[in-house]
């Protein structure tokens, strides 16, 4: 069996979300698919990390040099020239020419070949359907078309949550039996310098040394509900005079200019920090030292930062919508908030800051909850789908 994997998102700098998923899944599949022939498809000018990526003996990297529309033209052409039995797409975009498509079957018939065909795709969420205002018109049209077609073309769909599976069945009429729910895992880069000095250096870099702070970690964009997070912070400052800072950590996304403009007009602007992207080796310290992790976003297909925060014993104020109640754990559901209500967000944060028992009721179940998630388990289940 020959398996092809789209690795175009896995080896880039400043990985977040889907990119991190692609990298971790491929990295952990090395163990599960070590004895099989596997081809990783990458784009030109891929990050140098691909060169340091240790491959099993039968694995190889193939750089597809195609300037634009890489998936639909470059990867499609690769399927014709060097066909595979199974194609795995970790990030929702199946090429128009793929192993289980009619053209590939015709090509194999003409070549006198008989192979098992399978196309597998991971769908991470349908945010654009629920929050159209957070995407440009072109993005909405493109995402809706691509994901619908990818679901139709794929033999098997991997969904990262039960909620996303329900969305696919309800909105796109995808048969439920075609969708396999496989949860993501979480990972923190190990450091050889687990010292107080390292912690100080990182906190000093982000202007947080000796300060108490609330944290949001994710892309700085409209759908992350950041303006209401800031409004909740303003309420906490005005109503309860908390001494905390607010750190908004992450790369810039769609609509970030509105968020920056709101911060500039806020009476709390001196207490609000925009850090930019946080590297993996620093993320652990930034998370671990936060008093509360804020994640009252408007829609999540999975919500990886939730389990990252829980694994470090950080209490969370998160939304009561989409996949978040499913991922955060049953014992914490009563503490979830309406993301449209800054007052409710602020009240929940203050209860955590002001009451150790409330904090404990969030932290202990969180540490237990994260045992449900690991990249090893994720890779084992994906490998079963690919081989099956």
CSV table of C-alpha atoms in Angstrom, one decimal:
chain,number,residue,atom,x,y,z
A,1,UNK,CA,0.0,0.0,0.0
A,2,UNK,CA,1.2,3.5,-0.9
A,3,UNK,CA,-0.1,6.4,1.0
A,4,UNK,CA,0.2,10.1,0.1
A,5,UNK,CA,-0.2,12.8,2.7
A,6,UNK,CA,-0.7,16.5,2.0
A,7,UNK,CA,2.1,18.0,4.2
A,8,UNK,CA,1.8,21.5,2.7
A,9,UNK,CA,0.7,23.1,6.0
A,10,UNK,CA,2.8,21.0,8.4
A,11,UNK,CA,6.2,22.5,7.8
A,12,UNK,CA,5.7,26.3,8.1
A,13,UNK,CA,6.8,28.8,10.6
A,14,UNK,CA,4.5,30.0,13.3
A,15,UNK,CA,2.1,27.1,13.1
A,16,UNK,CA,-1.4,27.5,14.6
A,17,UNK,CA,-4.6,25.5,14.5
A,18,UNK,CA,-4.7,23.4,11.3
A,19,UNK,CA,-1.0,23.7,10.7
A,20,UNK,CA,-0.2,22.4,14.1
A,21,UNK,CA,-2.7,19.5,13.6
A,22,UNK,CA,-1.1,18.6,10.3
A,23,UNK,CA,2.4,18.6,11.8
A,24,UNK,CA,1.5,16.6,14.9
A,25,UNK,CA,-0.5,14.0,13.0
A,26,UNK,CA,2.2,13.4,10.5
A,27,UNK,CA,4.9,13.3,13.2
A,28,UNK,CA,2.9,10.7,15.2
A,29,UNK,CA,1.9,8.7,12.1
A,30,UNK,CA,5.6,7.9,11.6
A,31,UNK,CA,5.3,5.2,14.3
A,32,UNK,CA,2.0,3.8,13.1
A,33,UNK,CA,2.8,3.7,9.3
A,34,UNK,CA,6.6,3.0,9.6
A,35,UNK,CA,6.4,-0.1,7.5
A,36,UNK,CA,4.4,1.4,4.6
A,37,UNK,CA,5.4,3.5,1.7
A,38,UNK,CA,4.4,7.1,2.5
A,39,UNK,CA,4.9,10.2,0.4
A,40,UNK,CA,4.7,13.7,2.1
A,41,UNK,CA,3.7,16.4,-0.4
A,42,UNK,CA,5.2,19.8,0.3
A,43,UNK,CA,5.2,23.2,-1.4
A,44,UNK,CA,8.3,25.1,-2.6
A,45,UNK,CA,10.2,27.1,0.0
A,46,UNK,CA,9.0,25.0,2.9
A,47,UNK,CA,10.4,25.8,6.3
A,48,UNK,CA,13.7,24.2,7.1
A,49,UNK,CA,12.0,22.0,9.7
A,50,UNK,CA,11.2,19.5,7.0
A,51,UNK,CA,14.9,18.8,6.5
A,52,UNK,CA,15.3,18.0,10.2
A,53,UNK,CA,12.2,15.7,10.2
A,54,UNK,CA,13.4,12.1,10.6
A,55,UNK,CA,11.6,9.9,8.2
A,56,UNK,CA,11.1,6.1,8.4
A,57,UNK,CA,13.0,4.1,5.7
A,58,UNK,CA,10.0,3.9,3.4
A,59,UNK,CA,8.9,7.5,3.7
A,60,UNK,CA,9.9,10.3,1.4
A,61,UNK,CA,9.2,14.0,0.8
A,62,UNK,CA,8.1,15.1,-2.6
A,63,UNK,CA,8.2,18.9,-3.3
A,64,UNK,CA,5.5,19.9,-5.8
A,65,UNK,CA,6.6,23.0,-7.6
A,66,UNK,CA,3.4,24.7,-8.6
A,67,UNK,CA,3.1,28.5,-8.2
A,68,UNK,CA,-0.7,28.9,-7.7
A,69,UNK,CA,-3.7,26.7,-7.0
A,70,UNK,CA,-1.2,24.2,-5.6
A,71,UNK,CA,-3.8,21.7,-4.4
A,72,UNK,CA,-6.2,21.7,-7.4
A,73,UNK,CA,-3.5,21.7,-10.1
A,74,UNK,CA,-0.1,20.7,-8.6
A,75,UNK,CA,-1.4,17.9,-6.3
A,76,UNK,CA,-3.9,16.8,-8.9
A,77,UNK,CA,-1.2,16.4,-11.5
A,78,UNK,CA,0.9,14.5,-9.0
A,79,UNK,CA,-1.9,12.0,-8.5
A,80,UNK,CA,-1.9,11.3,-12.3
A,81,UNK,CA,1.9,11.1,-12.7
A,82,UNK,CA,2.6,9.2,-9.4
A,83,UNK,CA,-0.6,7.6,-8.2
A,84,UNK,CA,-1.1,6.4,-4.6
A,85,UNK,CA,-3.6,4.0,-3.1
A,86,UNK,CA,-4.6,6.3,-0.3
A,87,UNK,CA,-4.5,10.1,-0.1
A,88,UNK,CA,-4.9,11.8,3.3
A,89,UNK,CA,-5.7,15.5,3.4
A,90,UNK,CA,-5.3,16.8,7.0
A,91,UNK,CA,-6.8,20.2,6.2
A,92,UNK,CA,-10.2,20.0,4.3
A,93,UNK,CA,-9.1,20.6,0.7
A,94,UNK,CA,-9.2,17.5,-1.5
A,95,UNK,CA,-7.7,17.9,-5.0
A,96,UNK,CA,-10.2,17.5,-7.9
A,97,UNK,CA,-8.1,14.5,-9.1
A,98,UNK,CA,-7.8,12.1,-6.2
A,99,UNK,CA,-7.4,8.3,-5.8
A,100,UNK,CA,-11.1,7.5,-5.6
A,101,UNK,CA,-12.2,9.9,-8.3
A,102,UNK,CA,-13.4,8.6,-11.7
A,103,UNK,CA,-10.4,9.9,-13.6
A,104,UNK,CA,-7.9,8.0,-11.5
A,105,UNK,CA,-10.0,4.9,-11.8
A,106,UNK,CA,-10.1,5.3,-15.5
A,107,UNK,CA,-6.3,5.9,-15.7
A,108,UNK,CA,-5.7,2.7,-13.7
A,109,UNK,CA,-8.1,0.8,-15.9
A,110,UNK,CA,-6.2,1.9,-19.0
A,111,UNK,CA,-2.9,0.9,-17.3
A,112,UNK,CA,-4.3,-2.5,-16.4
A,113,UNK,CA,-3.9,-1.9,-12.7
A,114,UNK,CA,-6.2,-2.9,-9.9
A,115,UNK,CA,-5.7,-1.1,-6.6
A,116,UNK,CA,-7.7,-0.2,-3.5
A,117,UNK,CA,-8.6,3.4,-3.7
A,118,UNK,CA,-9.3,5.7,-0.8
A,119,UNK,CA,-9.4,9.4,-0.1
A,120,UNK,CA,-9.5,10.6,3.5
A,121,UNK,CA,-10.0,14.3,4.6
A,122,UNK,CA,-10.1,16.0,8.0
A,123,UNK,CA,-12.7,18.7,8.5
A,124,UNK,CA,-11.9,21.1,11.3
A,125,UNK,CA,-15.1,23.2,11.5
A,126,UNK,CA,-17.6,25.2,9.6
A,127,UNK,CA,-17.0,28.6,11.2
A,128,UNK,CA,-17.8,30.5,8.0
A,129,UNK,CA,-21.4,29.1,8.1
A,130,UNK,CA,-22.0,30.4,11.6
A,131,UNK,CA,-20.0,33.6,11.5
A,132,UNK,CA,-20.2,34.9,7.9
A,133,UNK,CA,-19.3,38.4,9.1
A,134,UNK,CA,-15.9,37.2,10.2
A,135,UNK,CA,-14.9,36.2,6.7
A,136,UNK,CA,-14.6,38.0,3.4
A,137,UNK,CA,-17.2,37.1,0.7
A,138,UNK,CA,-14.5,35.4,-1.3
A,139,UNK,CA,-13.4,33.3,1.7
A,140,UNK,CA,-17.0,32.2,2.4
A,141,UNK,CA,-17.6,31.2,-1.2
A,142,UNK,CA,-14.3,29.4,-1.4
A,143,UNK,CA,-14.6,27.5,1.9
A,144,UNK,CA,-18.2,26.5,1.3
A,145,UNK,CA,-17.4,25.1,-2.2
A,146,UNK,CA,-14.1,23.4,-1.2
A,147,UNK,CA,-15.4,21.7,1.9
A,148,UNK,CA,-18.7,20.6,0.4
A,149,UNK,CA,-16.8,19.0,-2.5
A,150,UNK,CA,-14.1,17.5,-0.3
A,151,UNK,CA,-16.8,15.8,1.8
A,152,UNK,CA,-18.5,14.5,-1.3
A,153,UNK,CA,-15.3,13.2,-2.9
A,154,UNK,CA,-13.8,11.6,0.2
A,155,UNK,CA,-14.4,8.0,1.1
A,156,UNK,CA,-14.0,8.8,4.8
A,157,UNK,CA,-14.2,12.1,6.7
A,158,UNK,CA,-12.4,12.7,9.9
A,159,UNK,CA,-14.1,15.2,12.2
A,160,UNK,CA,-12.3,16.7,15.1
A,161,UNK,CA,-15.4,16.8,17.3
A,162,UNK,CA,-18.9,15.4,17.6
A,163,UNK,CA,-20.2,18.9,17.1
A,164,UNK,CA,-18.5,19.4,13.8
A,165,UNK,CA,-19.8,16.0,12.7
A,166,UNK,CA,-23.4,17.1,13.5
A,167,UNK,CA,-22.8,20.4,11.6
A,168,UNK,CA,-21.6,18.4,8.5
A,169,UNK,CA,-24.7,16.1,8.7
A,170,UNK,CA,-27.2,18.9,9.2
A,171,UNK,CA,-25.8,21.5,6.9
A,172,UNK,CA,-24.2,19.5,4.1
A,173,UNK,CA,-26.3,16.3,4.3
A,174,UNK,CA,-23.2,14.1,4.7
A,175,UNK,CA,-24.1,10.6,5.7
A,176,UNK,CA,-23.2,10.1,9.4
A,177,UNK,CA,-21.6,6.7,8.8
A,178,UNK,CA,-19.0,8.4,6.5
A,179,UNK,CA,-17.7,10.5,9.3
A,180,UNK,CA,-15.3,9.3,12.0
A,181,UNK,CA,-14.8,11.5,15.1
A,182,UNK,CA,-11.1,11.6,16.2
A,183,UNK,CA,-10.1,14.1,18.8
A,184,UNK,CA,-6.9,16.1,18.6
A,185,UNK,CA,-4.1,15.9,21.1
A,186,UNK,CA,-1.9,18.5,22.8
A,187,UNK,CA,1.9,19.0,23.0
A,188,UNK,CA,4.3,21.3,24.6
A,189,UNK,CA,7.9,21.5,23.5
A,190,UNK,CA,10.3,20.2,26.1
A,191,UNK,CA,12.9,22.5,27.4
A,192,UNK,CA,16.3,21.7,28.8
A,193,UNK,CA,16.2,24.8,30.9
A,194,UNK,CA,13.4,24.3,33.4
A,195,UNK,CA,14.6,27.1,35.6
A,196,UNK,CA,13.2,30.2,37.3
A,197,UNK,CA,15.6,32.2,35.1
A,198,UNK,CA,14.0,30.9,31.9
A,199,UNK,CA,10.5,31.7,33.3
A,200,UNK,CA,11.7,35.2,34.2
A,201,UNK,CA,13.2,35.8,30.7
A,202,UNK,CA,10.0,34.8,29.0
A,203,UNK,CA,7.7,36.8,31.2
A,204,UNK,CA,10.0,39.8,30.9
A,205,UNK,CA,9.9,39.5,27.1
A,206,UNK,CA,6.2,39.9,27.2
A,207,UNK,CA,6.3,42.6,29.9
A,208,UNK,CA,4.6,40.3,32.4
A,209,UNK,CA,7.4,39.9,35.0
A,210,UNK,CA,5.9,40.2,38.5
A,211,UNK,CA,2.5,41.0,37.1
A,212,UNK,CA,-0.9,39.2,37.4
A,213,UNK,CA,-2.6,38.8,34.1
A,214,UNK,CA,-5.6,37.3,32.2
A,215,UNK,CA,-4.8,35.5,28.9
A,216,UNK,CA,-6.3,35.0,25.5
A,217,UNK,CA,-4.3,32.7,23.2
A,218,UNK,CA,-5.3,32.4,19.6
A,219,UNK,CA,-5.5,34.3,16.3
A,220,UNK,CA,-6.3,38.0,16.8
A,221,UNK,CA,-9.5,38.1,14.6
A,222,UNK,CA,-13.2,38.9,14.8
A,223,UNK,CA,-14.6,35.4,15.4
A,224,UNK,CA,-12.5,35.0,18.5
A,225,UNK,CA,-14.8,37.6,20.2
A,226,UNK,CA,-11.9,39.8,21.4
A,227,UNK,CA,-13.9,43.0,21.6
A,228,UNK,CA,-16.3,41.5,24.1
A,229,UNK,CA,-13.3,40.0,26.0
A,230,UNK,CA,-11.9,43.5,26.2
A,231,UNK,CA,-15.3,44.9,27.3
A,232,UNK,CA,-15.4,42.2,30.1
A,233,UNK,CA,-11.9,43.3,31.1
A,234,UNK,CA,-13.1,46.9,31.3
A,235,UNK,CA,-16.0,45.9,33.5
A,236,UNK,CA,-13.5,44.0,35.8
A,237,UNK,CA,-11.3,47.1,36.0
A,238,UNK,CA,-14.2,49.5,36.6
A,239,UNK,CA,-16.4,47.4,38.9
A,240,UNK,CA,-13.8,45.4,40.8
A,241,UNK,CA,-10.6,47.4,40.4
A,242,UNK,CA,-8.6,44.2,39.6
A,243,UNK,CA,-4.9,44.7,39.3
A,244,UNK,CA,-4.5,42.3,36.4
A,245,UNK,CA,-3.2,43.0,32.9
A,246,UNK,CA,-4.9,41.5,29.8
A,247,UNK,CA,-2.5,39.7,27.3
A,248,UNK,CA,-3.9,39.0,23.9
A,249,UNK,CA,-1.4,36.5,22.4
A,250,UNK,CA,-1.5,35.4,18.7
A,251,UNK,CA,-0.9,36.3,15.1
A,252,UNK,CA,-3.1,38.8,13.3
A,253,UNK,CA,-6.2,37.5,11.4
A,254,UNK,CA,-9.2,38.9,9.6
A,255,UNK,CA,-10.7,42.0,11.2
A,256,UNK,CA,-7.8,42.6,13.6
A,257,UNK,CA,-7.8,46.3,12.7
A,258,UNK,CA,-11.2,46.7,14.4
A,259,UNK,CA,-9.8,45.1,17.5
A,260,UNK,CA,-6.7,47.3,17.6
A,261,UNK,CA,-8.9,50.4,17.1
A,262,UNK,CA,-11.1,49.4,20.0
A,263,UNK,CA,-8.1,48.9,22.2
A,264,UNK,CA,-6.8,52.4,21.3
A,265,UNK,CA,-10.1,53.9,22.5
A,266,UNK,CA,-10.3,51.9,25.7
A,267,UNK,CA,-9.6,53.5,29.1
A,268,UNK,CA,-7.7,50.2,29.8
A,269,UNK,CA,-5.4,50.4,26.8
A,270,UNK,CA,-2.3,50.7,29.0
A,271,UNK,CA,-3.2,47.4,30.7
A,272,UNK,CA,-3.9,45.5,27.4
A,273,UNK,CA,-0.9,43.9,25.6
A,274,UNK,CA,-0.9,42.5,22.1
A,275,UNK,CA,2.1,40.2,22.0
A,276,UNK,CA,2.0,38.8,18.5
A,277,UNK,CA,2.6,35.2,17.8
A,278,UNK,CA,3.9,33.1,20.7
A,279,UNK,CA,6.4,30.4,19.9
A,280,UNK,CA,5.8,26.9,21.2
A,281,UNK,CA,8.8,27.0,23.5
A,282,UNK,CA,7.4,30.1,25.2
A,283,UNK,CA,3.7,29.2,25.1
A,284,UNK,CA,3.8,26.9,28.1
A,285,UNK,CA,5.2,29.6,30.5
A,286,UNK,CA,2.8,32.2,29.2
A,287,UNK,CA,-0.2,29.9,29.8
A,288,UNK,CA,1.0,28.4,33.1
A,289,UNK,CA,1.4,31.8,34.7
A,290,UNK,CA,-2.0,33.2,33.7
A,291,UNK,CA,-4.5,33.5,36.5
A,292,UNK,CA,-7.4,32.9,34.1
A,293,UNK,CA,-7.5,31.7,30.5
A,294,UNK,CA,-10.2,33.5,28.5
A,295,UNK,CA,-11.7,31.6,25.6
A,296,UNK,CA,-15.3,32.8,25.1
A,297,UNK,CA,-15.1,32.5,21.3
A,298,UNK,CA,-18.0,32.6,19.0
A,299,UNK,CA,-17.4,29.2,17.3
A,300,UNK,CA,-14.8,26.4,17.6
A,301,UNK,CA,-14.5,23.2,15.6
A,302,UNK,CA,-12.3,21.8,18.4
A,303,UNK,CA,-10.6,24.4,20.6
A,304,UNK,CA,-7.1,23.2,21.2
A,305,UNK,CA,-6.0,26.0,23.6
A,306,UNK,CA,-8.7,24.8,26.0
A,307,UNK,CA,-6.9,21.5,26.7
A,308,UNK,CA,-3.5,23.1,26.6
A,309,UNK,CA,-4.6,25.4,29.5
A,310,UNK,CA,-6.3,22.6,31.4
A,311,UNK,CA,-3.2,20.5,31.2
A,312,UNK,CA,-1.3,23.2,33.0
A,313,UNK,CA,-3.9,23.7,35.7
A,314,UNK,CA,-5.2,27.1,34.5
A,315,UNK,CA,-8.9,27.8,35.1
A,316,UNK,CA,-10.8,28.7,32.0
A,317,UNK,CA,-13.7,31.0,31.1
A,318,UNK,CA,-15.1,29.7,27.9
A,319,UNK,CA,-18.2,29.7,25.7
A,320,UNK,CA,-21.3,27.6,26.0
A,321,UNK,CA,-21.5,27.1,22.2
A,322,UNK,CA,-20.2,24.8,19.4
A,323,UNK,CA,-17.7,22.1,20.3
A,324,UNK,CA,-16.5,23.8,23.5
A,325,UNK,CA,-18.8,22.1,26.1
A,326,UNK,CA,-17.9,18.7,24.5
A,327,UNK,CA,-14.1,19.4,24.7
A,328,UNK,CA,-13.9,21.1,28.0
A,329,UNK,CA,-15.5,18.3,30.0
A,330,UNK,CA,-18.8,17.6,31.7
A,331,UNK,CA,-17.8,18.8,35.2
A,332,UNK,CA,-16.9,22.3,33.9
A,333,UNK,CA,-20.0,22.9,31.7
A,334,UNK,CA,-21.9,24.8,34.5
A,335,UNK,CA,-19.2,27.4,34.4
A,336,UNK,CA,-19.4,28.1,30.7
A,337,UNK,CA,-20.7,31.6,29.6
A,338,UNK,CA,-22.7,33.3,26.9
A,339,UNK,CA,-20.0,34.8,24.7
A,340,UNK,CA,-22.3,37.6,23.6
A,341,UNK,CA,-22.5,38.9,27.2
A,342,UNK,CA,-19.4,40.8,28.5
A,343,UNK,CA,-21.1,41.1,32.0
A,344,UNK,CA,-21.4,37.3,32.3
A,345,UNK,CA,-17.8,36.9,31.1
A,346,UNK,CA,-16.6,39.4,33.7
A,347,UNK,CA,-18.6,37.9,36.5
A,348,UNK,CA,-17.2,34.4,35.8
A,349,UNK,CA,-13.6,35.7,35.8
A,350,UNK,CA,-14.1,37.6,39.1
A,351,UNK,CA,-15.6,34.5,40.8
A,352,UNK,CA,-12.4,32.6,39.9
A,353,UNK,CA,-10.1,35.4,41.0
A,354,UNK,CA,-12.0,36.0,44.3
A,355,UNK,CA,-12.8,32.4,45.3
A,356,UNK,CA,-10.2,29.6,45.7
A,357,UNK,CA,-12.9,26.9,45.8
A,358,UNK,CA,-14.3,28.0,42.5
A,359,UNK,CA,-10.8,27.8,41.0
A,360,UNK,CA,-10.3,24.3,42.4
A,361,UNK,CA,-13.7,23.2,41.0
A,362,UNK,CA,-12.3,24.2,37.5
A,363,UNK,CA,-8.7,23.1,37.8
A,364,UNK,CA,-9.0,19.5,39.1
A,365,UNK,CA,-11.6,18.4,36.6
A,366,UNK,CA,-9.6,20.0,33.9
A,367,UNK,CA,-6.5,18.0,34.7
A,368,UNK,CA,-8.6,14.9,34.6
A,369,UNK,CA,-10.4,15.9,31.4
A,370,UNK,CA,-7.2,16.3,29.3
A,371,UNK,CA,-6.4,12.5,29.7
A,372,UNK,CA,-9.0,12.0,26.9
A,373,UNK,CA,-6.7,13.7,24.4
A,374,UNK,CA,-3.3,12.7,23.0
A,375,UNK,CA,-1.6,12.8,19.6
A,376,UNK,CA,-0.6,9.2,20.0
A,377,UNK,CA,-4.3,8.1,20.2
A,378,UNK,CA,-5.2,10.4,17.4
A,379,UNK,CA,-2.5,8.9,15.1
A,380,UNK,CA,-3.5,5.3,16.0
A,381,UNK,CA,-7.1,6.0,15.0
A,382,UNK,CA,-6.2,7.9,11.8
A,383,UNK,CA,-3.8,5.0,10.8
A,384,UNK,CA,-6.7,2.6,11.2
A,385,UNK,CA,-8.9,4.7,8.9
A,386,UNK,CA,-6.1,4.9,6.3
A,387,UNK,CA,-5.3,1.2,6.4
A,388,UNK,CA,-9.0,0.1,6.6
